[in-house]
Amino acid sequence: MVEGFFICTCIAITWLWLDGIRCKDIARAAGKRACNDLKLQLLDDTVANIKTRLTRNQQGSITLLRYYRFEFTQTGECRYKGTVQLVGHRIQHIHLDTPDDLKSSRQTFLQ
């Protein structure tokens, strides 16, 4: 009985870890695409998970809601922050605190 519980726990932890890696790759690609669309540079070519919680998707199933933060620059001098929100493996939205000389001070991309 204890062995079965231990095996199930190990499988669940491994699944969460692998799923987190996949979601991080999705968020990084989305952040990079948003930066490229605005002719900005994604710094460090990475994103960081800042928040994870349970939520319901459009079909009503319980899934994970993840928030990722990244930094980007326009000229290489100043760093600006952006976020990517994922529900499951789908991008909910991307938000960029853009530099003042772009069209608006904040850009939000709905996916």
PDB file of N, CA and C in Angstrom:
ATOM      1  N   MET A   1       0.819  -1.190   0.000  1.00  0.00           N
ATOM      2  CA  MET A   1       0.000   0.000   0.000  1.00  0.00           C
ATOM      3  C   MET A   1       0.870   1.263   0.000  1.00  0.00           C
ATOM      4  N   VAL A   2       1.862   1.316   0.872  1.00  0.00           N
ATOM      5  CA  VAL A   2       2.757   2.467   0.953  1.00  0.00           C
ATOM      6  C   VAL A   2       3.576   2.604  -0.328  1.00  0.00           C
ATOM      7  N   GLU A   3       4.006   1.462  -0.881  1.00  0.00           N
ATOM      8  CA  GLU A   3       4.787   1.493  -2.108  1.00  0.00           C
ATOM      9  C   GLU A   3       3.976   2.080  -3.263  1.00  0.00           C
ATOM     10  N   GLY A   4       2.700   1.703  -3.354  1.00  0.00           N
ATOM     11  CA  GLY A   4       1.822   2.227  -4.400  1.00  0.00           C
ATOM     12  C   GLY A   4       1.632   3.729  -4.278  1.00  0.00           C
ATOM     13  N   PHE A   5       1.458   4.206  -3.049  1.00  0.00           N
ATOM     14  CA  PHE A   5       1.321   5.641  -2.824  1.00  0.00           C
ATOM     15  C   PHE A   5       2.600   6.375  -3.212  1.00  0.00           C
ATOM     16  N   PHE A   6       3.742   5.793  -2.861  1.00  0.00           N
ATOM     17  CA  PHE A   6       5.038   6.391  -3.194  1.00  0.00           C
ATOM     18  C   PHE A   6       5.234   6.461  -4.709  1.00  0.00           C
ATOM     19  N   ILE A   7       4.894   5.404  -5.420  1.00  0.00           N
ATOM     20  CA  ILE A   7       5.034   5.373  -6.879  1.00  0.00           C
ATOM     21  C   ILE A   7       4.112   6.404  -7.523  1.00  0.00           C
ATOM     22  N   CYS A   8       2.861   6.486  -7.058  1.00  0.00           N
ATOM     23  CA  CYS A   8       1.913   7.477  -7.604  1.00  0.00           C
ATOM     24  C   CYS A   8       2.395   8.898  -7.344  1.00  0.00           C
ATOM     25  N   THR A   9       2.953   9.144  -6.186  1.00  0.00           N
ATOM     26  CA  THR A   9       3.483  10.466  -5.858  1.00  0.00           C
ATOM     27  C   THR A   9       4.658  10.812  -6.764  1.00  0.00           C
ATOM     28  N   CYS A  10       5.548   9.867  -6.985  1.00  0.00           N
ATOM     29  CA  CYS A  10       6.689  10.104  -7.877  1.00  0.00           C
ATOM     30  C   CYS A  10       6.229  10.386  -9.302  1.00  0.00           C
ATOM     31  N   ILE A  11       5.239   9.650  -9.771  1.00  0.00           N
ATOM     32  CA  ILE A  11       4.710   9.865 -11.120  1.00  0.00           C
ATOM     33  C   ILE A  11       4.082  11.250 -11.221  1.00  0.00           C
ATOM     34  N   ALA A  12       3.312  11.652 -10.214  1.00  0.00           N
ATOM     35  CA  ALA A  12       2.673  12.978 -10.236  1.00  0.00           C
ATOM     36  C   ALA A  12       3.705  14.097 -10.217  1.00  0.00           C
ATOM     37  N   ILE A  13       4.720  13.969  -9.410  1.00  0.00           N
ATOM     38  CA  ILE A  13       5.770  14.994  -9.342  1.00  0.00           C
ATOM     39  C   ILE A  13       6.515  15.074 -10.667  1.00  0.00           C
ATOM     40  N   THR A  14       6.828  13.939 -11.267  1.00  0.00           N
ATOM     41  CA  THR A  14       7.516  13.920 -12.558  1.00  0.00           C
ATOM     42  C   THR A  14       6.651  14.556 -13.633  1.00  0.00           C
ATOM     43  N   TRP A  15       5.361  14.242 -13.647  1.00  0.00           N
ATOM     44  CA  TRP A  15       4.450  14.825 -14.628  1.00  0.00           C
ATOM     45  C   TRP A  15       4.381  16.345 -14.464  1.00  0.00           C
ATOM     46  N   LEU A  16       4.257  16.832 -13.228  1.00  0.00           N
ATOM     47  CA  LEU A  16       4.208  18.278 -12.997  1.00  0.00           C
ATOM     48  C   LEU A  16       5.501  18.958 -13.441  1.00  0.00           C
ATOM     49  N   TRP A  17       6.623  18.332 -13.183  1.00  0.00           N
ATOM     50  CA  TRP A  17       7.909  18.896 -13.572  1.00  0.00           C
ATOM     51  C   TRP A  17       8.032  18.985 -15.093  1.00  0.00           C
ATOM     52  N   LEU A  18       7.698  17.893 -15.798  1.00  0.00           N
ATOM     53  CA  LEU A  18       7.778  17.888 -17.261  1.00  0.00           C
ATOM     54  C   LEU A  18       6.764  18.849 -17.887  1.00  0.00           C
ATOM     55  N   ASP A  19       5.573  18.919 -17.315  1.00  0.00           N
ATOM     56  CA  ASP A  19       4.553  19.848 -17.801  1.00  0.00           C
ATOM     57  C   ASP A  19       5.006  21.294 -17.589  1.00  0.00           C
ATOM     58  N   GLY A  20       5.664  21.560 -16.486  1.00  0.00           N
ATOM     59  CA  GLY A  20       6.193  22.899 -16.221  1.00  0.00           C
ATOM     60  C   GLY A  20       7.258  23.303 -17.227  1.00  0.00           C
ATOM     61  N   ILE A  21       8.100  22.353 -17.622  1.00  0.00           N
ATOM     62  CA  ILE A  21       9.121  22.634 -18.638  1.00  0.00           C
ATOM     63  C   ILE A  21       8.460  22.963 -19.967  1.00  0.00           C
ATOM     64  N   ARG A  22       7.450  22.201 -20.333  1.00  0.00           N
ATOM     65  CA  ARG A  22       6.744  22.452 -21.598  1.00  0.00           C
ATOM     66  C   ARG A  22       6.079  23.830 -21.583  1.00  0.00           C
ATOM     67  N   CYS A  23       5.419  24.177 -20.480  1.00  0.00           N
ATOM     68  CA  CYS A  23       4.760  25.480 -20.383  1.00  0.00           C
ATOM     69  C   CYS A  23       5.770  26.622 -20.405  1.00  0.00           C
ATOM     70  N   LYS A  24       6.909  26.415 -19.782  1.00  0.00           N
ATOM     71  CA  LYS A  24       7.955  27.448 -19.802  1.00  0.00           C
ATOM     72  C   LYS A  24       8.450  27.683 -21.220  1.00  0.00           C
ATOM     73  N   ASP A  25       8.586  26.615 -22.000  1.00  0.00           N
ATOM     74  CA  ASP A  25       8.994  26.755 -23.401  1.00  0.00           C
ATOM     75  C   ASP A  25       7.936  27.502 -24.217  1.00  0.00           C
ATOM     76  N   ILE A  26       6.666  27.217 -23.959  1.00  0.00           N
ATOM     77  CA  ILE A  26       5.579  27.913 -24.645  1.00  0.00           C
ATOM     78  C   ILE A  26       5.598  29.395 -24.293  1.00  0.00           C
ATOM     79  N   ALA A  27       5.772  29.709 -23.010  1.00  0.00           N
ATOM     80  CA  ALA A  27       5.791  31.107 -22.563  1.00  0.00           C
ATOM     81  C   ALA A  27       7.000  31.846 -23.138  1.00  0.00           C
ATOM     82  N   ARG A  28       8.152  31.194 -23.185  1.00  0.00           N
ATOM     83  CA  ARG A  28       9.347  31.830 -23.747  1.00  0.00           C
ATOM     84  C   ARG A  28       9.150  32.142 -25.222  1.00  0.00           C
ATOM     85  N   ALA A  29       8.597  31.210 -25.963  1.00  0.00           N
ATOM     86  CA  ALA A  29       8.354  31.428 -27.391  1.00  0.00           C
ATOM     87  C   ALA A  29       7.341  32.557 -27.600  1.00  0.00           C
ATOM     88  N   ALA A  30       6.318  32.621 -26.765  1.00  0.00           N
ATOM     89  CA  ALA A  30       5.314  33.679 -26.893  1.00  0.00           C
ATOM     90  C   ALA A  30       5.912  35.044 -26.574  1.00  0.00           C
ATOM     91  N   GLY A  31       6.728  35.121 -25.532  1.00  0.00           N
ATOM     92  CA  GLY A  31       7.383  36.380 -25.186  1.00  0.00           C
ATOM     93  C   GLY A  31       8.338  36.833 -26.277  1.00  0.00           C
ATOM     94  N   LYS A  32       9.070  35.891 -26.830  1.00  0.00           N
ATOM     95  CA  LYS A  32      10.007  36.219 -27.901  1.00  0.00           C
ATOM     96  C   LYS A  32       9.267  36.702 -29.146  1.00  0.00           C
ATOM     97  N   ARG A  33       8.157  36.052 -29.480  1.00  0.00           N
ATOM     98  CA  ARG A  33       7.360  36.449 -30.631  1.00  0.00           C
ATOM     99  C   ARG A  33       6.775  37.849 -30.447  1.00  0.00           C
ATOM    100  N   ALA A  34       6.275  38.143 -29.244  1.00  0.00           N
ATOM    101  CA  ALA A  34       5.727  39.474 -28.964  1.00  0.00           C
ATOM    102  C   ALA A  34       6.817  40.538 -29.065  1.00  0.00           C
ATOM    103  N   CYS A  35       7.998  40.247 -28.539  1.00  0.00           N
ATOM    104  CA  CYS A  35       9.109  41.200 -28.627  1.00  0.00           C
ATOM    105  C   CYS A  35       9.538  41.407 -30.081  1.00  0.00           C
ATOM    106  N   ASN A  36       9.613  40.342 -30.842  1.00  0.00           N
ATOM    107  CA  ASN A  36       9.994  40.464 -32.246  1.00  0.00           C
ATOM    108  C   ASN A  36       8.971  41.282 -33.030  1.00  0.00           C
ATOM    109  N   ASP A  37       7.689  41.127 -32.727  1.00  0.00           N
ATOM    110  CA  ASP A  37       6.638  41.890 -33.412  1.00  0.00           C
ATOM    111  C   ASP A  37       6.795  43.389 -33.201  1.00  0.00           C
ATOM    112  N   LEU A  38       7.313  43.782 -32.028  1.00  0.00           N
ATOM    113  CA  LEU A  38       7.504  45.202 -31.717  1.00  0.00           C
ATOM    114  C   LEU A  38       8.955  45.645 -31.907  1.00  0.00           C
ATOM    115  N   LYS A  39       9.761  44.789 -32.487  1.00  0.00           N
ATOM    116  CA  LYS A  39      11.183  45.076 -32.722  1.00  0.00           C
ATOM    117  C   LYS A  39      11.917  45.349 -31.408  1.00  0.00           C
ATOM    118  N   LEU A  40      11.646  44.501 -30.425  1.00  0.00           N
ATOM    119  CA  LEU A  40      12.301  44.556 -29.123  1.00  0.00           C
ATOM    120  C   LEU A  40      13.141  43.302 -28.957  1.00  0.00           C
ATOM    121  N   GLN A  41      14.023  43.304 -27.963  1.00  0.00           N
ATOM    122  CA  GLN A  41      14.890  42.158 -27.726  1.00  0.00           C
ATOM    123  C   GLN A  41      14.547  41.522 -26.387  1.00  0.00           C
ATOM    124  N   LEU A  42      14.229  40.241 -26.420  1.00  0.00           N
ATOM    125  CA  LEU A  42      14.006  39.477 -25.193  1.00  0.00           C
ATOM    126  C   LEU A  42      15.352  39.263 -24.524  1.00  0.00           C
ATOM    127  N   LEU A  43      15.492  39.740 -23.297  1.00  0.00           N
ATOM    128  CA  LEU A  43      16.773  39.635 -22.594  1.00  0.00           C
ATOM    129  C   LEU A  43      16.931  38.257 -21.961  1.00  0.00           C
ATOM    130  N   ASP A  44      18.110  37.754 -21.966  1.00  0.00           N
ATOM    131  CA  ASP A  44      18.486  36.476 -21.364  1.00  0.00           C
ATOM    132  C   ASP A  44      17.783  35.292 -22.022  1.00  0.00           C
ATOM    133  N   ASP A  45      16.934  35.533 -23.017  1.00  0.00           N
ATOM    134  CA  ASP A  45      16.209  34.492 -23.735  1.00  0.00           C
ATOM    135  C   ASP A  45      15.537  33.503 -22.778  1.00  0.00           C
ATOM    136  N   THR A  46      14.915  34.041 -21.722  1.00  0.00           N
ATOM    137  CA  THR A  46      14.290  33.173 -20.727  1.00  0.00           C
ATOM    138  C   THR A  46      13.093  33.850 -20.075  1.00  0.00           C
ATOM    139  N   VAL A  47      12.260  33.033 -19.451  1.00  0.00           N
ATOM    140  CA  VAL A  47      11.129  33.503 -18.652  1.00  0.00           C
ATOM    141  C   VAL A  47      11.210  32.818 -17.289  1.00  0.00           C
ATOM    142  N   ALA A  48      10.551  33.421 -16.304  1.00  0.00           N
ATOM    143  CA  ALA A  48      10.549  32.852 -14.954  1.00  0.00           C
ATOM    144  C   ALA A  48       9.115  32.705 -14.471  1.00  0.00           C
ATOM    145  N   ASN A  49       8.799  31.547 -13.934  1.00  0.00           N
ATOM    146  CA  ASN A  49       7.465  31.311 -13.382  1.00  0.00           C
ATOM    147  C   ASN A  49       7.333  32.092 -12.080  1.00  0.00           C
ATOM    148  N   ILE A  50       6.329  32.977 -12.007  1.00  0.00           N
ATOM    149  CA  ILE A  50       6.159  33.779 -10.799  1.00  0.00           C
ATOM    150  C   ILE A  50       4.936  33.375  -9.992  1.00  0.00           C
ATOM    151  N   LYS A  51       3.996  32.635 -10.634  1.00  0.00           N
ATOM    152  CA  LYS A  51       2.787  32.261  -9.921  1.00  0.00           C
ATOM    153  C   LYS A  51       2.120  31.087 -10.627  1.00  0.00           C
ATOM    154  N   THR A  52       1.638  30.133  -9.862  1.00  0.00           N
ATOM    155  CA  THR A  52       0.890  28.992 -10.392  1.00  0.00           C
ATOM    156  C   THR A  52      -0.272  28.722  -9.456  1.00  0.00           C
ATOM    157  N   ARG A  53      -1.459  28.520 -10.052  1.00  0.00           N
ATOM    158  CA  ARG A  53      -2.628  28.202  -9.237  1.00  0.00           C
ATOM    159  C   ARG A  53      -3.609  27.398 -10.068  1.00  0.00           C
ATOM    160  N   LEU A  54      -4.607  26.839  -9.413  1.00  0.00           N
ATOM    161  CA  LEU A  54      -5.642  26.089 -10.111  1.00  0.00           C
ATOM    162  C   LEU A  54      -6.714  27.039 -10.629  1.00  0.00           C
ATOM    163  N   THR A  55      -7.261  26.713 -11.799  1.00  0.00           N
ATOM    164  CA  THR A  55      -8.358  27.485 -12.381  1.00  0.00           C
ATOM    165  C   THR A  55      -9.160  26.548 -13.276  1.00  0.00           C
ATOM    166  N   ARG A  56     -10.220  27.067 -13.852  1.00  0.00           N
ATOM    167  CA  ARG A  56     -11.012  26.295 -14.811  1.00  0.00           C
ATOM    168  C   ARG A  56     -10.779  26.833 -16.209  1.00  0.00           C
ATOM    169  N   ASN A  57     -10.670  25.938 -17.172  1.00  0.00           N
ATOM    170  CA  ASN A  57     -10.497  26.366 -18.559  1.00  0.00           C
ATOM    171  C   ASN A  57     -11.865  26.632 -19.190  1.00  0.00           C
ATOM    172  N   GLN A  58     -11.888  26.912 -20.495  1.00  0.00           N
ATOM    173  CA  GLN A  58     -13.136  27.245 -21.175  1.00  0.00           C
ATOM    174  C   GLN A  58     -14.128  26.086 -21.183  1.00  0.00           C
ATOM    175  N   GLN A  59     -13.639  24.864 -21.113  1.00  0.00           N
ATOM    176  CA  GLN A  59     -14.524  23.702 -21.078  1.00  0.00           C
ATOM    177  C   GLN A  59     -15.013  23.386 -19.670  1.00  0.00           C
ATOM    178  N   GLY A  60     -14.517  24.096 -18.668  1.00  0.00           N
ATOM    179  CA  GLY A  60     -14.926  23.883 -17.282  1.00  0.00           C
ATOM    180  C   GLY A  60     -14.062  22.900 -16.521  1.00  0.00           C
ATOM    181  N   SER A  61     -13.029  22.358 -17.153  1.00  0.00           N
ATOM    182  CA  SER A  61     -12.133  21.423 -16.478  1.00  0.00           C
ATOM    183  C   SER A  61     -11.132  22.188 -15.617  1.00  0.00           C
ATOM    184  N   ILE A  62     -10.721  21.581 -14.527  1.00  0.00           N
ATOM    185  CA  ILE A  62      -9.714  22.191 -13.665  1.00  0.00           C
ATOM    186  C   ILE A  62      -8.346  22.017 -14.318  1.00  0.00           C
ATOM    187  N   THR A  63      -7.603  23.111 -14.379  1.00  0.00           N
ATOM    188  CA  THR A  63      -6.269  23.109 -14.982  1.00  0.00           C
ATOM    189  C   THR A  63      -5.389  24.106 -14.228  1.00  0.00           C
ATOM    190  N   LEU A  64      -4.132  24.191 -14.622  1.00  0.00           N
ATOM    191  CA  LEU A  64      -3.205  25.110 -13.972  1.00  0.00           C
ATOM    192  C   LEU A  64      -3.135  26.433 -14.718  1.00  0.00           C
ATOM    193  N   LEU A  65      -3.143  27.510 -13.965  1.00  0.00           N
ATOM    194  CA  LEU A  65      -2.938  28.865 -14.480  1.00  0.00           C
ATOM    195  C   LEU A  65      -1.538  29.265 -14.057  1.00  0.00           C
ATOM    196  N   ARG A  66      -0.706  29.604 -15.032  1.00  0.00           N
ATOM    197  CA  ARG A  66       0.687  29.954 -14.749  1.00  0.00           C
ATOM    198  C   ARG A  66       0.984  31.352 -15.271  1.00  0.00           C
ATOM    199  N   TYR A  67       1.737  32.109 -14.478  1.00  0.00           N
ATOM    200  CA  TYR A  67       2.210  33.434 -14.876  1.00  0.00           C
ATOM    201  C   TYR A  67       3.726  33.384 -14.996  1.00  0.00           C
ATOM    202  N   TYR A  68       4.236  33.897 -16.107  1.00  0.00           N
ATOM    203  CA  TYR A  68       5.666  33.956 -16.343  1.00  0.00           C
ATOM    204  C   TYR A  68       6.075  35.405 -16.560  1.00  0.00           C
ATOM    205  N   ARG A  69       7.232  35.775 -16.040  1.00  0.00           N
ATOM    206  CA  ARG A  69       7.773  37.124 -16.209  1.00  0.00           C
ATOM    207  C   ARG A  69       9.046  37.039 -17.041  1.00  0.00           C
ATOM    208  N   PHE A  70       9.246  38.063 -17.866  1.00  0.00           N
ATOM    209  CA  PHE A  70      10.466  38.160 -18.651  1.00  0.00           C
ATOM    210  C   PHE A  70      10.854  39.622 -18.763  1.00  0.00           C
ATOM    211  N   GLU A  71      12.064  39.869 -19.221  1.00  0.00           N
ATOM    212  CA  GLU A  71      12.544  41.238 -19.413  1.00  0.00           C
ATOM    213  C   GLU A  71      12.962  41.413 -20.861  1.00  0.00           C
ATOM    214  N   PHE A  72      12.789  42.641 -21.343  1.00  0.00           N
ATOM    215  CA  PHE A  72      13.146  42.958 -22.718  1.00  0.00           C
ATOM    216  C   PHE A  72      13.699  44.369 -22.766  1.00  0.00           C
ATOM    217  N   THR A  73      14.294  44.715 -23.906  1.00  0.00           N
ATOM    218  CA  THR A  73      14.860  46.036 -24.086  1.00  0.00           C
ATOM    219  C   THR A  73      14.609  46.491 -25.514  1.00  0.00           C
ATOM    220  N   GLN A  74      14.652  47.799 -25.685  1.00  0.00           N
ATOM    221  CA  GLN A  74      14.519  48.360 -27.021  1.00  0.00           C
ATOM    222  C   GLN A  74      15.895  48.763 -27.556  1.00  0.00           C
ATOM    223  N   THR A  75      16.687  49.410 -26.715  1.00  0.00           N
ATOM    224  CA  THR A  75      17.986  49.929 -27.146  1.00  0.00           C
ATOM    225  C   THR A  75      19.163  49.217 -26.479  1.00  0.00           C
ATOM    226  N   GLY A  76      18.906  48.409 -25.500  1.00  0.00           N
ATOM    227  CA  GLY A  76      19.976  47.755 -24.769  1.00  0.00           C
ATOM    228  C   GLY A  76      20.355  48.484 -23.497  1.00  0.00           C
ATOM    229  N   GLU A  77      19.782  49.667 -23.277  1.00  0.00           N
ATOM    230  CA  GLU A  77      20.116  50.447 -22.085  1.00  0.00           C
ATOM    231  C   GLU A  77      19.180  50.150 -20.916  1.00  0.00           C
ATOM    232  N   CYS A  78      17.886  50.122 -21.165  1.00  0.00           N
ATOM    233  CA  CYS A  78      16.890  49.953 -20.094  1.00  0.00           C
ATOM    234  C   CYS A  78      16.200  48.600 -20.218  1.00  0.00           C
ATOM    235  N   ARG A  79      15.894  48.036 -19.063  1.00  0.00           N
ATOM    236  CA  ARG A  79      15.143  46.784 -19.012  1.00  0.00           C
ATOM    237  C   ARG A  79      13.680  47.092 -18.719  1.00  0.00           C
ATOM    238  N   TYR A  80      12.788  46.399 -19.425  1.00  0.00           N
ATOM    239  CA  TYR A  80      11.354  46.524 -19.196  1.00  0.00           C
ATOM    240  C   TYR A  80      10.804  45.137 -18.921  1.00  0.00           C
ATOM    241  N   LYS A  81       9.672  45.094 -18.240  1.00  0.00           N
ATOM    242  CA  LYS A  81       9.091  43.816 -17.832  1.00  0.00           C
ATOM    243  C   LYS A  81       7.905  43.445 -18.707  1.00  0.00           C
ATOM    244  N   GLY A  82       7.744  42.154 -18.871  1.00  0.00           N
ATOM    245  CA  GLY A  82       6.596  41.612 -19.575  1.00  0.00           C
ATOM    246  C   GLY A  82       6.111  40.368 -18.857  1.00  0.00           C
ATOM    247  N   THR A  83       4.851  39.999 -19.092  1.00  0.00           N
ATOM    248  CA  THR A  83       4.298  38.795 -18.492  1.00  0.00           C
ATOM    249  C   THR A  83       3.547  37.993 -19.552  1.00  0.00           C
ATOM    250  N   VAL A  84       3.539  36.698 -19.351  1.00  0.00           N
ATOM    251  CA  VAL A  84       2.765  35.772 -20.177  1.00  0.00           C
ATOM    252  C   VAL A  84       1.904  34.966 -19.221  1.00  0.00           C
ATOM    253  N   GLN A  85       0.611  34.857 -19.543  1.00  0.00           N
ATOM    254  CA  GLN A  85      -0.317  34.081 -18.725  1.00  0.00           C
ATOM    255  C   GLN A  85      -0.773  32.878 -19.532  1.00  0.00           C
ATOM    256  N   LEU A  86      -0.597  31.672 -18.978  1.00  0.00           N
ATOM    257  CA  LEU A  86      -1.012  30.440 -19.626  1.00  0.00           C
ATOM    258  C   LEU A  86      -2.089  29.752 -18.807  1.00  0.00           C
ATOM    259  N   VAL A  87      -3.119  29.279 -19.489  1.00  0.00           N
ATOM    260  CA  VAL A  87      -4.127  28.418 -18.880  1.00  0.00           C
ATOM    261  C   VAL A  87      -3.941  27.051 -19.531  1.00  0.00           C
ATOM    262  N   GLY A  88      -3.460  26.121 -18.753  1.00  0.00           N
ATOM    263  CA  GLY A  88      -3.065  24.841 -19.333  1.00  0.00           C
ATOM    264  C   GLY A  88      -1.854  25.078 -20.214  1.00  0.00           C
ATOM    265  N   HIS A  89      -1.981  24.737 -21.498  1.00  0.00           N
ATOM    266  CA  HIS A  89      -0.904  24.988 -22.458  1.00  0.00           C
ATOM    267  C   HIS A  89      -1.279  26.093 -23.435  1.00  0.00           C
ATOM    268  N   ARG A  90      -2.347  26.810 -23.158  1.00  0.00           N
ATOM    269  CA  ARG A  90      -2.809  27.872 -24.054  1.00  0.00           C
ATOM    270  C   ARG A  90      -2.449  29.230 -23.478  1.00  0.00           C
ATOM    271  N   ILE A  91      -2.004  30.106 -24.356  1.00  0.00           N
ATOM    272  CA  ILE A  91      -1.662  31.464 -23.941  1.00  0.00           C
ATOM    273  C   ILE A  91      -2.946  32.241 -23.725  1.00  0.00           C
ATOM    274  N   GLN A  92      -3.123  32.760 -22.520  1.00  0.00           N
ATOM    275  CA  GLN A  92      -4.294  33.576 -22.206  1.00  0.00           C
ATOM    276  C   GLN A  92      -4.050  35.012 -22.666  1.00  0.00           C
ATOM    277  N   HIS A  93      -2.939  35.590 -22.242  1.00  0.00           N
ATOM    278  CA  HIS A  93      -2.536  36.900 -22.762  1.00  0.00           C
ATOM    279  C   HIS A  93      -1.078  37.196 -22.442  1.00  0.00           C
ATOM    280  N   ILE A  94      -0.563  38.169 -23.190  1.00  0.00           N
ATOM    281  CA  ILE A  94       0.816  38.635 -23.031  1.00  0.00           C
ATOM    282  C   ILE A  94       0.743  40.126 -22.761  1.00  0.00           C
ATOM    283  N   HIS A  95       1.503  40.583 -21.779  1.00  0.00           N
ATOM    284  CA  HIS A  95       1.494  41.998 -21.422  1.00  0.00           C
ATOM    285  C   HIS A  95       2.928  42.517 -21.418  1.00  0.00           C
ATOM    286  N   LEU A  96       3.144  43.662 -22.068  1.00  0.00           N
ATOM    287  CA  LEU A  96       4.465  44.278 -22.104  1.00  0.00           C
ATOM    288  C   LEU A  96       4.380  45.698 -21.563  1.00  0.00           C
ATOM    289  N   ASP A  97       5.235  46.050 -20.633  1.00  0.00           N
ATOM    290  CA  ASP A  97       5.409  47.440 -20.216  1.00  0.00           C
ATOM    291  C   ASP A  97       6.385  48.046 -21.206  1.00  0.00           C
ATOM    292  N   THR A  98       5.857  48.670 -22.246  1.00  0.00           N
ATOM    293  CA  THR A  98       6.708  49.106 -23.345  1.00  0.00           C
ATOM    294  C   THR A  98       7.353  50.453 -23.070  1.00  0.00           C
ATOM    295  N   PRO A  99       8.449  50.730 -23.749  1.00  0.00           N
ATOM    296  CA  PRO A  99       9.104  52.033 -23.619  1.00  0.00           C
ATOM    297  C   PRO A  99       8.169  53.156 -24.082  1.00  0.00           C
ATOM    298  N   ASP A 100       8.391  54.349 -23.566  1.00  0.00           N
ATOM    299  CA  ASP A 100       7.515  55.482 -23.844  1.00  0.00           C
ATOM    300  C   ASP A 100       7.487  55.904 -25.310  1.00  0.00           C
ATOM    301  N   ASP A 101       8.545  55.670 -26.046  1.00  0.00           N
ATOM    302  CA  ASP A 101       8.563  56.147 -27.423  1.00  0.00           C
ATOM    303  C   ASP A 101       7.839  55.213 -28.395  1.00  0.00           C
ATOM    304  N   LEU A 102       7.296  54.106 -27.899  1.00  0.00           N
ATOM    305  CA  LEU A 102       6.425  53.297 -28.741  1.00  0.00           C
ATOM    306  C   LEU A 102       5.015  53.884 -28.686  1.00  0.00           C
ATOM    307  N   LYS A 103       4.090  53.307 -29.425  1.00  0.00           N
ATOM    308  CA  LYS A 103       2.763  53.892 -29.570  1.00  0.00           C
ATOM    309  C   LYS A 103       2.037  54.095 -28.244  1.00  0.00           C
ATOM    310  N   SER A 104       2.157  53.174 -27.330  1.00  0.00           N
ATOM    311  CA  SER A 104       1.483  53.303 -26.038  1.00  0.00           C
ATOM    312  C   SER A 104       2.430  52.862 -24.930  1.00  0.00           C
ATOM    313  N   SER A 105       2.098  53.226 -23.720  1.00  0.00           N
ATOM    314  CA  SER A 105       2.983  52.877 -22.615  1.00  0.00           C
ATOM    315  C   SER A 105       2.838  51.422 -22.201  1.00  0.00           C
ATOM    316  N   ARG A 106       1.752  50.798 -22.570  1.00  0.00           N
ATOM    317  CA  ARG A 106       1.540  49.383 -22.248  1.00  0.00           C
ATOM    318  C   ARG A 106       0.941  48.692 -23.457  1.00  0.00           C
ATOM    319  N   GLN A 107       1.403  47.520 -23.734  1.00  0.00           N
ATOM    320  CA  GLN A 107       0.880  46.710 -24.821  1.00  0.00           C
ATOM    321  C   GLN A 107       0.355  45.410 -24.226  1.00  0.00           C
ATOM    322  N   THR A 108      -0.834  45.027 -24.616  1.00  0.00           N
ATOM    323  CA  THR A 108      -1.384  43.746 -24.206  1.00  0.00           C
ATOM    324  C   THR A 108      -1.786  42.990 -25.453  1.00  0.00           C
ATOM    325  N   PHE A 109      -1.315  41.768 -25.573  1.00  0.00           N
ATOM    326  CA  PHE A 109      -1.623  40.926 -26.717  1.00  0.00           C
ATOM    327  C   PHE A 109      -2.518  39.805 -26.238  1.00  0.00           C
ATOM    328  N   LEU A 110      -3.708  39.732 -26.766  1.00  0.00           N
ATOM    329  CA  LEU A 110      -4.592  38.614 -26.444  1.00  0.00           C
ATOM    330  C   LEU A 110      -4.376  37.535 -27.487  1.00  0.00           C
ATOM    331  N   GLN A 111      -4.294  36.328 -27.035  1.00  0.00           N
ATOM    332  CA  GLN A 111      -4.064  35.198 -27.962  1.00  0.00           C
ATOM    333  C   GLN A 111      -5.324  34.381 -28.076  1.00  0.00           C
TER     334      GLN A 111
END
